[in-house]
Structure formats: structure tokens, C-alpha cells
mmCIF file of C-alpha atoms in Angstrom:
data_model
loop_
_atom_site.group_PDB
_atom_site.id
_atom_site.type_symbol
_atom_site.label_atom_id
_atom_site.label_comp_id
_atom_site.label_asym_id
_atom_site.label_seq_id
_atom_site.Cartn_x
_atom_site.Cartn_y
_atom_site.Cartn_z
ATOM 1 C CA MET A 10 -226.637 86.848 83.520
ATOM 2 C CA THR A 11 -229.217 84.872 85.535
ATOM 3 C CA ILE A 12 -232.540 84.313 83.921
ATOM 4 C CA LYS A 13 -235.402 84.487 86.256
ATOM 5 C CA ILE A 14 -238.174 82.028 84.945
ATOM 6 C CA LEU A 15 -241.655 81.975 86.473
ATOM 7 C CA PHE A 16 -243.546 78.618 86.154
ATOM 8 C CA THR A 17 -247.376 78.725 86.864
ATOM 9 C CA SER A 18 -249.532 75.872 87.943
ATOM 10 C CA TRP A 19 -253.152 76.011 88.965
ATOM 11 C CA TYR A 20 -252.695 72.475 90.525
ATOM 12 C CA SER A 21 -250.885 72.489 93.830
ATOM 13 C CA GLY A 22 -250.926 68.639 94.332
ATOM 14 C CA LEU A 23 -248.266 66.422 92.846
ATOM 15 C CA GLY A 24 -249.619 64.532 89.866
ATOM 16 C CA GLY A 25 -247.811 63.553 86.743
ATOM 17 C CA GLY A 26 -247.755 66.970 85.227
ATOM 18 C CA GLU A 27 -246.638 68.761 88.366
ATOM 19 C CA THR A 28 -243.846 66.079 88.751
ATOM 20 C CA ASP A 29 -242.912 66.765 85.268
ATOM 21 C CA LEU A 30 -242.621 70.526 86.129
ATOM 22 C CA LEU A 31 -240.279 69.655 89.060
ATOM 23 C CA THR A 32 -238.253 67.530 86.838
ATOM 24 C CA LEU A 33 -237.739 70.230 84.171
ATOM 25 C CA ALA A 34 -236.909 72.993 86.822
ATOM 26 C CA GLN A 35 -234.414 70.665 88.541
ATOM 27 C CA GLY A 36 -232.716 69.935 85.180
ATOM 28 C CA LEU A 37 -232.202 73.536 84.155
ATOM 29 C CA ASP A 38 -228.810 75.051 84.241
ATOM 30 C CA GLN A 39 -228.872 76.539 87.778
ATOM 31 C CA THR A 40 -225.969 78.934 86.786
ATOM 32 C CA ARG A 41 -228.215 80.287 84.013
ATOM 33 C CA TYR A 42 -231.814 79.961 85.354
ATOM 34 C CA GLU A 43 -233.489 80.928 88.663
ATOM 35 C CA PRO A 44 -236.762 79.023 88.849
ATOM 36 C CA HIS A 45 -239.911 80.707 90.451
ATOM 37 C CA LEU A 46 -243.360 79.188 90.922
ATOM 38 C CA LEU A 47 -246.751 80.747 91.058
ATOM 39 C CA LEU A 48 -249.491 78.764 92.789
ATOM 40 C CA PRO A 49 -253.132 79.627 94.017
ATOM 41 C CA ARG A 50 -252.836 77.546 97.131
ATOM 42 C CA VAL A 51 -250.435 75.756 99.479
ATOM 43 C CA GLY A 52 -249.822 72.115 98.448
ATOM 44 C CA GLU A 53 -247.304 69.368 97.871
ATOM 45 C CA LEU A 54 -245.922 71.049 94.673
ATOM 46 C CA GLY A 55 -245.052 74.088 96.512
ATOM 47 C CA THR A 56 -243.491 72.151 99.340
ATOM 48 C CA GLN A 57 -241.303 70.180 96.999
ATOM 49 C CA TRP A 58 -240.459 73.405 95.032
ATOM 50 C CA GLN A 59 -239.279 75.053 98.261
ATOM 51 C CA ALA A 60 -237.214 71.926 99.236
ATOM 52 C CA ASN A 61 -235.090 72.735 96.132
ATOM 53 C CA GLY A 62 -234.375 76.139 97.619
ATOM 54 C CA TRP A 63 -236.598 77.932 94.913
ATOM 55 C CA SER A 64 -239.117 80.786 95.468
ATOM 56 C CA VAL A 65 -242.827 80.113 95.640
ATOM 57 C CA HIS A 66 -245.400 82.966 95.279
ATOM 58 C CA TYR A 67 -249.043 82.609 95.873
ATOM 59 C CA GLU A 68 -252.007 84.499 94.389
ATOM 60 C CA ARG A 69 -255.799 83.427 94.628
ATOM 61 C CA TRP A 70 -257.278 82.884 91.135
ATOM 62 C CA ARG A 71 -259.800 80.597 89.430
ATOM 63 C CA GLY A 72 -258.321 78.439 86.919
ATOM 64 C CA ALA A 73 -259.560 78.855 83.309
ATOM 65 C CA THR A 74 -262.113 76.280 81.878
ATOM 66 C CA THR A 75 -262.098 75.275 78.304
ATOM 67 C CA TRP A 76 -264.798 78.010 77.625
ATOM 68 C CA PHE A 77 -262.740 81.016 78.795
ATOM 69 C CA VAL A 78 -263.129 84.277 76.787
ATOM 70 C CA PRO A 79 -259.750 85.911 76.474
ATOM 71 C CA ARG A 80 -261.003 89.485 76.229
ATOM 72 C CA LEU A 81 -262.928 89.035 79.566
ATOM 73 C CA TRP A 82 -260.221 87.284 81.484
ATOM 74 C CA VAL A 83 -257.535 90.083 80.929
ATOM 75 C CA GLN A 84 -260.019 92.480 82.970
ATOM 76 C CA PHE A 85 -259.785 90.216 86.161
ATOM 77 C CA PRO A 86 -258.224 92.010 89.128
ATOM 78 C CA VAL A 87 -255.641 89.175 89.548
ATOM 79 C CA VAL A 88 -254.043 90.090 86.286
ATOM 80 C CA THR A 89 -252.717 93.355 87.979
ATOM 81 C CA ARG A 90 -251.517 91.387 90.920
ATOM 82 C CA MET A 91 -249.588 89.059 88.529
ATOM 83 C CA LYS A 92 -248.215 92.052 86.753
ATOM 84 C CA GLU A 93 -247.027 93.473 90.092
ATOM 85 C CA LEU A 94 -245.343 90.052 90.823
ATOM 86 C CA LEU A 95 -243.557 89.948 87.463
ATOM 87 C CA LYS A 96 -242.230 93.425 88.034
ATOM 88 C CA SER A 97 -241.249 92.983 91.596
ATOM 89 C CA GLN A 98 -239.341 89.669 91.104
ATOM 90 C CA ARG A 99 -237.894 90.969 87.727
ATOM 91 C CA ILE A 100 -239.064 87.984 85.864
ATOM 92 C CA ASP A 101 -237.376 87.527 82.447
ATOM 93 C CA ILE A 102 -239.711 84.750 80.954
ATOM 94 C CA VAL A 103 -242.876 82.818 81.909
ATOM 95 C CA HIS A 104 -243.874 79.227 81.378
ATOM 96 C CA ALA A 105 -247.564 78.830 81.836
ATOM 97 C CA ASP A 106 -249.999 76.016 82.396
ATOM 98 C CA TYR A 107 -253.265 76.082 80.517
ATOM 99 C CA HIS A 108 -255.430 77.165 83.417
ATOM 100 C CA THR A 109 -253.424 80.308 84.270
ATOM 101 C CA LEU A 110 -252.669 81.167 80.547
ATOM 102 C CA PRO A 111 -255.312 83.700 79.794
ATOM 103 C CA LEU A 112 -254.418 85.655 82.977
ATOM 104 C CA ILE A 113 -250.622 85.513 82.923
ATOM 105 C CA VAL A 114 -250.361 86.207 79.206
ATOM 106 C CA SER A 115 -251.753 89.576 79.624
ATOM 107 C CA ALA A 116 -249.784 90.462 82.576
ATOM 108 C CA ALA A 117 -246.527 89.318 80.937
ATOM 109 C CA GLN A 118 -247.151 90.898 77.560
ATOM 110 C CA SER A 119 -247.926 94.365 78.990
ATOM 111 C CA LEU A 120 -244.281 94.210 80.322
ATOM 112 C CA ASN A 121 -242.772 92.713 77.244
ATOM 113 C CA ILE A 122 -242.026 89.428 79.003
ATOM 114 C CA PRO A 123 -242.052 86.275 76.686
ATOM 115 C CA VAL A 124 -244.558 83.611 77.509
ATOM 116 C CA MET A 125 -244.886 80.029 76.395
ATOM 117 C CA TRP A 126 -246.879 77.069 77.662
ATOM 118 C CA THR A 127 -247.036 73.303 77.524
ATOM 119 C CA CYS A 128 -250.078 71.570 76.266
ATOM 120 C CA HIS A 129 -251.154 68.568 78.319
ATOM 121 C CA GLY A 130 -254.773 68.501 77.265
ATOM 122 C CA TRP A 131 -255.967 66.097 74.458
ATOM 123 C CA TRP A 132 -259.729 66.056 75.166
ATOM 124 C CA PHE A 133 -260.777 69.458 73.842
ATOM 125 C CA GLN A 134 -260.041 71.746 71.073
ATOM 126 C CA PRO A 135 -260.023 75.521 71.445
ATOM 127 C CA LYS A 136 -263.348 77.310 70.722
ATOM 128 C CA PRO A 137 -263.596 79.614 67.623
ATOM 129 C CA TRP A 138 -263.264 82.844 69.827
ATOM 130 C CA GLN A 139 -259.951 81.320 71.425
ATOM 131 C CA ARG A 140 -257.958 80.262 68.273
ATOM 132 C CA GLY A 141 -256.371 83.751 67.720
ATOM 133 C CA PHE A 142 -255.363 83.672 71.301
ATOM 134 C CA PHE A 143 -253.667 80.253 70.987
ATOM 135 C CA GLN A 144 -252.118 81.012 67.607
ATOM 136 C CA ALA A 145 -250.276 83.967 69.214
ATOM 137 C CA ILE A 146 -248.538 81.995 72.039
ATOM 138 C CA PRO A 147 -245.579 79.713 71.615
ATOM 139 C CA CYS A 148 -246.342 76.118 72.794
ATOM 140 C CA VAL A 149 -245.090 72.724 72.981
ATOM 141 C CA ALA A 150 -247.140 69.488 73.336
ATOM 142 C CA ARG A 151 -246.241 66.581 75.545
ATOM 143 C CA SER A 152 -246.971 63.930 72.990
ATOM 144 C CA GLU A 153 -248.349 63.554 69.385
ATOM 145 C CA ALA A 154 -251.535 62.161 70.782
ATOM 146 C CA ILE A 155 -251.895 65.444 72.864
ATOM 147 C CA ARG A 156 -250.990 67.701 69.933
ATOM 148 C CA ASP A 157 -253.486 65.940 67.575
ATOM 149 C CA GLY A 158 -256.224 66.011 70.132
ATOM 150 C CA PHE A 159 -255.682 69.643 70.876
ATOM 151 C CA LEU A 160 -255.495 70.771 67.234
ATOM 152 C CA GLY A 161 -258.561 68.669 66.266
ATOM 153 C CA PRO A 162 -259.603 67.235 62.915
ATOM 154 C CA ARG A 163 -259.349 70.710 61.261
ATOM 155 C CA PRO A 164 -256.130 72.127 62.768
ATOM 156 C CA PHE A 165 -255.966 75.815 63.311
ATOM 157 C CA LEU A 166 -252.206 75.447 63.683
ATOM 158 C CA SER A 167 -249.622 73.576 61.721
ATOM 159 C CA GLN A 168 -247.871 70.681 63.309
ATOM 160 C CA ASP A 169 -244.640 72.763 63.035
ATOM 161 C CA GLN A 170 -246.237 75.491 65.297
ATOM 162 C CA LEU A 171 -246.909 73.030 68.084
ATOM 163 C CA PRO A 172 -243.827 70.785 68.296
ATOM 164 C CA VAL A 173 -243.609 67.664 70.581
ATOM 165 C CA VAL A 174 -241.250 67.755 73.526
ATOM 166 C CA TYR A 175 -241.561 64.472 75.347
ATOM 167 C CA SER A 176 -241.560 64.540 79.048
ATOM 168 C CA GLY A 177 -238.211 63.257 80.324
ATOM 169 C CA VAL A 178 -237.227 60.967 83.073
ATOM 170 C CA ASP A 179 -234.421 61.584 85.625
ATOM 171 C CA THR A 180 -232.402 58.392 84.818
ATOM 172 C CA THR A 181 -230.170 58.808 87.938
ATOM 173 C CA ARG A 182 -233.167 58.701 90.203
ATOM 174 C CA PHE A 183 -235.121 56.191 88.235
ATOM 175 C CA THR A 184 -232.584 53.467 87.764
ATOM 176 C CA PRO A 185 -232.509 49.585 88.110
ATOM 177 C CA SER A 186 -232.238 48.638 91.672
ATOM 178 C CA LYS A 187 -233.877 45.790 93.751
ATOM 179 C CA GLN A 188 -235.846 46.950 96.801
ATOM 180 C CA PRO A 189 -236.430 44.146 99.230
ATOM 181 C CA GLU A 190 -237.240 46.787 101.886
ATOM 182 C CA GLU A 191 -240.383 47.887 100.064
ATOM 183 C CA ARG A 192 -241.734 44.247 99.968
ATOM 184 C CA MET A 193 -240.789 43.790 103.575
ATOM 185 C CA LYS A 194 -242.741 46.782 104.652
ATOM 186 C CA ALA A 195 -245.778 45.328 102.906
ATOM 187 C CA ASN A 196 -245.177 41.844 104.367
ATOM 188 C CA ILE A 197 -244.543 40.306 100.894
ATOM 189 C CA PRO A 198 -242.329 37.358 100.607
ATOM 190 C CA LEU A 199 -239.070 38.329 98.744
ATOM 191 C CA ASP A 200 -239.717 35.527 96.054
ATOM 192 C CA ALA A 201 -243.324 36.439 95.406
ATOM 193 C CA PRO A 202 -244.251 37.923 91.983
ATOM 194 C CA VAL A 203 -245.073 41.728 92.390
ATOM 195 C CA VAL A 204 -247.135 43.760 89.982
ATOM 196 C CA ALA A 205 -247.512 47.536 90.590
ATOM 197 C CA MET A 206 -249.823 50.371 89.506
ATOM 198 C CA ILE A 207 -248.986 53.964 90.156
ATOM 199 C CA ALA A 208 -251.742 56.512 89.529
ATOM 200 C CA ARG A 209 -254.062 59.012 91.171
ATOM 201 C CA PHE A 210 -257.499 57.967 91.884
ATOM 202 C CA GLN A 211 -259.583 58.992 88.885
ATOM 203 C CA ARG A 212 -261.875 56.687 87.045
ATOM 204 C CA VAL A 213 -260.048 57.124 83.731
ATOM 205 C CA LYS A 214 -257.036 55.513 85.392
ATOM 206 C CA GLY A 215 -258.558 51.929 85.351
ATOM 207 C CA HIS A 216 -258.140 50.735 88.877
ATOM 208 C CA TYR A 217 -261.029 48.353 88.254
ATOM 209 C CA THR A 218 -259.343 46.915 85.250
ATOM 210 C CA PHE A 219 -256.241 46.483 87.287
ATOM 211 C CA LEU A 220 -258.260 44.587 90.196
ATOM 212 C CA ALA A 221 -260.031 42.414 87.590
ATOM 213 C CA MET A 222 -256.652 41.514 85.966
ATOM 214 C CA ALA A 223 -255.339 40.701 89.607
ATOM 215 C CA ARG A 224 -258.017 38.134 90.234
ATOM 216 C CA CYS A 225 -257.186 36.513 86.903
ATOM 217 C CA ILE A 226 -253.545 36.452 87.695
ATOM 218 C CA LEU A 227 -254.231 35.012 91.190
ATOM 219 C CA GLU A 228 -255.936 31.993 89.620
ATOM 220 C CA MET A 229 -252.600 31.084 88.004
ATOM 221 C CA LEU A 230 -250.239 32.569 90.544
ATOM 222 C CA PRO A 231 -251.815 32.572 93.969
ATOM 223 C CA ASN A 232 -248.651 33.845 95.590
ATOM 224 C CA ALA A 233 -248.592 37.070 93.481
ATOM 225 C CA HIS A 234 -248.879 40.361 95.147
ATOM 226 C CA PHE A 235 -250.210 43.839 93.739
ATOM 227 C CA LEU A 236 -249.125 47.330 94.819
ATOM 228 C CA ILE A 237 -251.263 50.390 94.173
ATOM 229 C CA ALA A 238 -249.681 53.782 94.914
ATOM 230 C CA GLY A 239 -251.289 57.181 94.579
ATOM 231 C CA GLU A 240 -254.132 59.236 96.137
ATOM 232 C CA ASP A 241 -256.985 61.523 94.962
ATOM 233 C CA THR A 242 -254.290 64.001 94.290
ATOM 234 C CA PHE A 243 -256.248 67.263 93.730
ATOM 235 C CA GLY A 244 -258.926 66.989 96.470
ATOM 236 C CA VAL A 245 -261.831 66.419 94.069
ATOM 237 C CA ALA A 246 -264.983 64.978 95.662
ATOM 238 C CA ARG A 247 -265.738 62.591 92.975
ATOM 239 C CA ASP A 248 -262.073 61.195 92.996
ATOM 240 C CA ALA A 249 -262.320 60.721 96.664
ATOM 241 C CA ASP A 250 -265.600 58.788 96.169
ATOM 242 C CA TYR A 251 -263.973 56.767 93.433
ATOM 243 C CA ARG A 252 -261.025 55.929 95.766
ATOM 244 C CA GLN A 253 -263.394 54.805 98.503
ATOM 245 C CA GLN A 254 -265.331 52.552 96.103
ATOM 246 C CA VAL A 255 -262.024 50.908 94.963
ATOM 247 C CA ILE A 256 -261.071 50.313 98.660
ATOM 248 C CA GLU A 257 -264.473 48.723 99.287
ATOM 249 C CA ASN A 258 -264.198 46.562 96.258
ATOM 250 C CA ILE A 259 -260.838 45.240 97.513
ATOM 251 C CA GLN A 260 -262.108 44.744 101.055
ATOM 252 C CA ALA A 261 -265.197 42.763 99.812
ATOM 253 C CA ASP A 262 -262.865 40.195 98.101
ATOM 254 C CA SER A 263 -260.983 37.785 100.368
ATOM 255 C CA GLN A 264 -258.259 37.268 97.619
ATOM 256 C CA LEU A 265 -257.642 40.923 96.799
ATOM 257 C CA ARG A 266 -257.765 41.893 100.614
ATOM 258 C CA GLU A 267 -254.814 39.582 101.137
ATOM 259 C CA HIS A 268 -252.830 40.362 98.069
ATOM 260 C CA VAL A 269 -253.458 44.042 97.069
ATOM 261 C CA HIS A 270 -251.488 46.632 99.060
ATOM 262 C CA LEU A 271 -252.603 50.283 99.062
ATOM 263 C CA LEU A 272 -249.557 52.351 99.543
ATOM 264 C CA GLY A 273 -251.064 55.865 99.358
ATOM 265 C CA PHE A 274 -249.268 58.952 98.001
ATOM 266 C CA ARG A 275 -245.412 58.373 97.682
ATOM 267 C CA THR A 276 -242.677 60.864 96.946
ATOM 268 C CA ASP A 277 -240.293 58.037 96.572
ATOM 269 C CA VAL A 278 -242.304 56.321 93.722
ATOM 270 C CA GLU A 279 -239.036 54.928 92.352
ATOM 271 C CA HIS A 280 -238.782 52.456 95.253
ATOM 272 C CA VAL A 281 -242.142 51.106 94.372
ATOM 273 C CA LEU A 282 -241.192 50.680 90.823
ATOM 274 C CA GLN A 283 -238.056 49.000 91.792
ATOM 275 C CA ALA A 284 -239.872 46.536 94.086
ATOM 276 C CA ALA A 285 -242.049 45.512 91.064
ATOM 277 C CA ASP A 286 -241.506 42.798 88.639
ATOM 278 C CA VAL A 287 -243.962 44.335 86.168
ATOM 279 C CA VAL A 288 -245.646 47.721 86.176
ATOM 280 C CA VAL A 289 -249.146 48.103 84.773
ATOM 281 C CA CYS A 290 -250.890 51.191 83.263
ATOM 282 C CA PRO A 291 -254.481 50.131 82.678
ATOM 283 C CA SER A 292 -255.881 53.661 82.093
ATOM 284 C CA GLU A 293 -258.873 54.101 79.628
ATOM 285 C CA PHE A 294 -256.593 56.817 77.921
ATOM 286 C CA GLU A 295 -253.256 58.261 78.792
ATOM 287 C CA SER A 296 -252.195 61.568 77.236
ATOM 288 C CA TYR A 297 -248.661 60.621 77.951
ATOM 289 C CA GLY A 298 -248.214 57.973 80.747
ATOM 290 C CA LYS A 299 -245.139 59.093 82.605
ATOM 291 C CA VAL A 300 -245.074 56.180 84.878
ATOM 292 C CA ASN A 301 -244.348 53.839 81.939
ATOM 293 C CA LEU A 302 -241.075 55.761 81.269
ATOM 294 C CA GLU A 303 -240.308 55.855 84.942
ATOM 295 C CA ALA A 304 -240.642 52.112 85.235
ATOM 296 C CA MET A 305 -238.682 51.313 82.093
ATOM 297 C CA ALA A 306 -235.960 53.683 83.380
ATOM 298 C CA CYS A 307 -235.935 51.284 86.575
ATOM 299 C CA GLY A 308 -235.417 48.378 84.139
ATOM 300 C CA VAL A 309 -239.034 47.128 84.818
ATOM 301 C CA PRO A 310 -241.010 46.038 81.831
ATOM 302 C CA VAL A 311 -244.552 47.624 81.581
ATOM 303 C CA VAL A 312 -247.950 46.484 80.372
ATOM 304 C CA SER A 313 -249.875 49.590 79.364
ATOM 305 C CA THR A 314 -252.912 50.637 77.553
ATOM 306 C CA ASN A 315 -252.247 51.460 73.994
ATOM 307 C CA LYS A 316 -254.499 54.624 74.111
ATOM 308 C CA GLY A 317 -252.607 57.810 73.622
ATOM 309 C CA GLY A 318 -249.187 58.681 74.636
ATOM 310 C CA PRO A 319 -247.994 55.071 75.518
ATOM 311 C CA SER A 320 -248.377 54.007 71.908
ATOM 312 C CA GLU A 321 -245.434 56.443 71.313
ATOM 313 C CA THR A 322 -243.319 55.647 74.315
ATOM 314 C CA VAL A 323 -243.640 51.892 74.796
ATOM 315 C CA LYS A 324 -242.226 49.598 72.181
ATOM 316 C CA ASP A 325 -244.672 46.726 72.085
ATOM 317 C CA GLY A 326 -242.807 43.269 72.553
ATOM 318 C CA GLU A 327 -239.392 45.065 73.181
ATOM 319 C CA THR A 328 -239.884 47.237 76.335
ATOM 320 C CA GLY A 329 -243.105 45.884 77.501
ATOM 321 C CA TYR A 330 -246.621 45.276 75.988
ATOM 322 C CA LEU A 331 -249.359 47.386 74.777
ATOM 323 C CA VAL A 332 -253.027 46.202 75.409
ATOM 324 C CA GLU A 333 -256.496 47.447 74.425
ATOM 325 C CA ALA A 334 -257.913 49.695 77.130
ATOM 326 C CA GLY A 335 -260.268 47.713 79.327
ATOM 327 C CA ASP A 336 -259.196 44.193 77.984
ATOM 328 C CA VAL A 337 -258.828 42.473 81.296
ATOM 329 C CA ASP A 338 -257.716 39.160 79.737
ATOM 330 C CA GLY A 339 -255.193 40.878 77.542
ATOM 331 C CA PHE A 340 -253.653 42.560 80.501
ATOM 332 C CA ALA A 341 -253.566 39.447 82.562
ATOM 333 C CA GLN A 342 -252.044 37.325 79.760
ATOM 334 C CA ALA A 343 -249.324 39.849 79.010
ATOM 335 C CA VAL A 344 -248.400 40.197 82.797
ATOM 336 C CA LEU A 345 -248.489 36.433 83.273
ATOM 337 C CA SER A 346 -246.100 35.932 80.397
ATOM 338 C CA LEU A 347 -243.648 38.158 81.954
ATOM 339 C CA LEU A 348 -244.082 36.942 85.596
ATOM 340 C CA GLN A 349 -243.663 33.232 84.373
ATOM 341 C CA ASN A 350 -240.573 34.068 82.189
ATOM 342 C CA PRO A 351 -237.888 35.584 84.185
ATOM 343 C CA GLN A 352 -235.286 35.622 81.333
ATOM 344 C CA GLN A 353 -237.727 37.430 79.017
ATOM 345 C CA ARG A 354 -238.670 39.824 81.756
ATOM 346 C CA ALA A 355 -234.969 40.653 82.365
ATOM 347 C CA GLN A 356 -234.328 41.120 78.738
ATOM 348 C CA LEU A 357 -237.280 43.523 78.312
ATOM 349 C CA GLY A 358 -236.152 45.418 81.251
ATOM 350 C CA LYS A 359 -232.759 45.883 79.902
ATOM 351 C CA GLN A 360 -233.998 47.037 76.561
ATOM 352 C CA ALA A 361 -236.611 49.304 78.304
ATOM 353 C CA ARG A 362 -233.713 51.070 80.264
ATOM 354 C CA ALA A 363 -231.589 51.532 77.182
ATOM 355 C CA TRP A 364 -234.776 52.914 75.251
ATOM 356 C CA VAL A 365 -235.478 55.471 77.866
ATOM 357 C CA GLU A 366 -231.847 56.621 78.121
ATOM 358 C CA GLU A 367 -231.709 57.047 74.414
ATOM 359 C CA HIS A 368 -234.980 58.844 73.724
ATOM 360 C CA PHE A 369 -236.699 59.971 76.935
ATOM 361 C CA SER A 370 -234.211 61.311 79.370
ATOM 362 C CA ALA A 371 -234.654 64.435 81.410
ATOM 363 C CA LYS A 372 -231.459 65.936 79.923
ATOM 364 C CA GLN A 373 -232.956 65.728 76.350
ATOM 365 C CA MET A 374 -236.101 67.341 77.483
ATOM 366 C CA VAL A 375 -234.468 70.117 79.404
ATOM 367 C CA LYS A 376 -232.100 70.830 76.416
ATOM 368 C CA GLN A 377 -235.168 71.290 74.143
ATOM 369 C CA TYR A 378 -236.752 73.638 76.568
ATOM 370 C CA GLU A 379 -233.680 75.690 77.158
ATOM 371 C CA GLU A 380 -233.359 76.134 73.380
ATOM 372 C CA THR A 381 -237.081 77.270 73.257
ATOM 373 C CA PHE A 382 -236.490 79.637 76.193
ATOM 374 C CA GLU A 383 -233.396 81.225 74.495
ATOM 375 C CA ARG A 384 -235.204 81.688 71.376
ATOM 376 C CA LEU A 385 -237.990 83.439 73.012
ATOM 377 C CA LEU A 386 -235.724 85.683 75.052
ATOM 378 C CA ALA A 387 -233.562 86.643 71.975
ATOM 379 C CA ARG A 388 -236.897 87.556 70.102
ATOM 380 C CA SER A 389 -238.174 89.680 72.825
ATOM 381 C CA SER A 390 -234.889 91.601 73.366
#
């Protein structure tokens, strides 16, 4: 029997969490599962979803803030529309995002449809009036850092009730391969050292740390080049302003203007990673840091912030290096050591690929999710 599973996302752009959702859906046993997606608006996520031949449904709703009151949200009219969707599409199970959770839970539970969600948020803990709500809904966390941040210093759930399922990487898509075409498109000499950063434009992502690091590296390696891929993914005004500030910072510096290449949003991010000698994740904090795993799967060593998820996924000194957030000199020294030592870089890249294949493949992630889905379905039958 085919199981119809509805995924929900309040975000319609294609950031790390949304790419993660696509990877999960793509990895499901397509003879067993039929993926559906519910979005509040048209965007790149829906476009990519439909490109896989899956159904996308649209309803307008306002995403829940961290202050939502469960007993009030169940009264919103969109709950009725969500219930009608679940019935008309004969949905068997729901995987929700945080921002849709207080709406879709009520709709699904009224039809005896099991619901679970994935916790990506580390920066807040549920309010006292929300704890019972979260205690009643099965959930997994993307990393220990996320789980511990969400549960807070006085956990309202045991760690066993919020297991960690690490986001997995498609190791057939993200695989070692040289990409001279990517360098040629940016007019970068094929023998030049290349350092890449892939992130949406948000202040927490650390673009200014990356640019300051680039200045330090150019003093030692004046032929180095730097790739920045990403956009202000979710159309937030302050992110657009931040992006403009970063661009102006680059344009105002003659060295950066010649050696930093802004690539914009890329659906083929693996080609950017494969074109790089080192990938840098300079965020002030990363709840997970998926790009580190994607780079390592491509056999490219990473230099990453040690704040949050990267401390769980990057083996310092073996698959790359971990550096204190904001430590420009630390980032520069770690990147320089890799650029100046091709043998060491190749060895760490090889170890990084093996590490991802063993611990962070999409197959492993999908297997854990499918086991969770089957348990919930069996419990509700």
C-alpha cells in the first residue's frame, strides 16, 4: 500500500532546511511513499518539488512565532482548510515544520492522522503554556546542539523523547570531482587557490569574517580567489540590506573587488564546492551546518566555526578544522595551512569523504525517518 505523506513548510525559498526536506523526500522508497508538500506561497522549494513529479498544495497562513498559544491557533480558519486538504488527498501521515505545527496538528489529529516534526531551532525554549503541546507530538532534532538548545537548562522532555537524526547528504550528487568550468566562468586561473563560502545572506552567517579572512590570505597568497554563493533567500528586508552592505564592502576594497566572486543563488551548489580547495563556514553559530557535510562529501576539507552543529560533524584536524566564531586570524591560518600543503589537503579531503559516507549519508537519514514513520502509522492503526 502506498503511504501518502504530507510535508509542510512555511518557508518557500530554498535554504538549508528546505534542501534538507527535498533530500529526505527524494530518498524515500517511492514504491512505498507518495510525497506531498504544503506551502503558503509559490517559491523555489515548490518549483524543485514539482520537478520531482510530486504534488504541491498552497494555503495562505501566518507562520507561528515562538509565542503562539495552542488553544487559540486551533481556532484559525486555515485549520479547517488544512483538514479538508488532508481528507481530499487521503493523507496518511504528516511531517510538519515548526511554523505550521500548531495549525496542522489540530487538523490531522481530528482525522486520526499521525503527525511528527523536525526541530531545527536552538535559540528558544517553549513557553510554559506550550510545553504540554510539544510533549504530545513526536519529534526529532537535527543535532545535539539543536536538541539541547530547544530543551533548555531545565528540560521538559527527556533526551530519549527527542532523538537526534542528523541531516544526510546525497553522496552520489556530492562527490569528489574537479570543476575547471566553474573557475573558467569566474575567470579564475585553473592553478589559483580557491576558497568558497556558501550561505544565505544573514548577519549570523559571518560574511564579514570571511572577507576579513580573505584580506589576510591575500597578503600571503595574492593569487587566491574567493567564491561566495547564496542570496537573501527568504525575501526579508534586513537580509537584503545586509547583502547590499556586503557587496559595498567588497566593491570598496580593490583587492576584494578583483578576487571575490559573488555567484548568487545556485541550485548546482555541488559544482561550487567541487571547484574549491577549501570550504569555509564562518557563522557566528550554526545549528547544523549542512554545507560542511556537502563539502566533505565532495572530498573538500572545511574550516568551520565550532559553535553548534559543526562541533558534532567536523572532526577537527581529520576532516577539516574548527575555529572559534569571529576569530579572523584563526580562520586565515587554518585555510592557509591547507592551501599551502596540497598533500595534507588531499589527505583531509579523502578522510572527510569517508567520514560522511560512514556517518552522514542521506540513506542513513532516510532509513531513520522511515522507521519513525512506520512506528507512528502502526501506533495509529
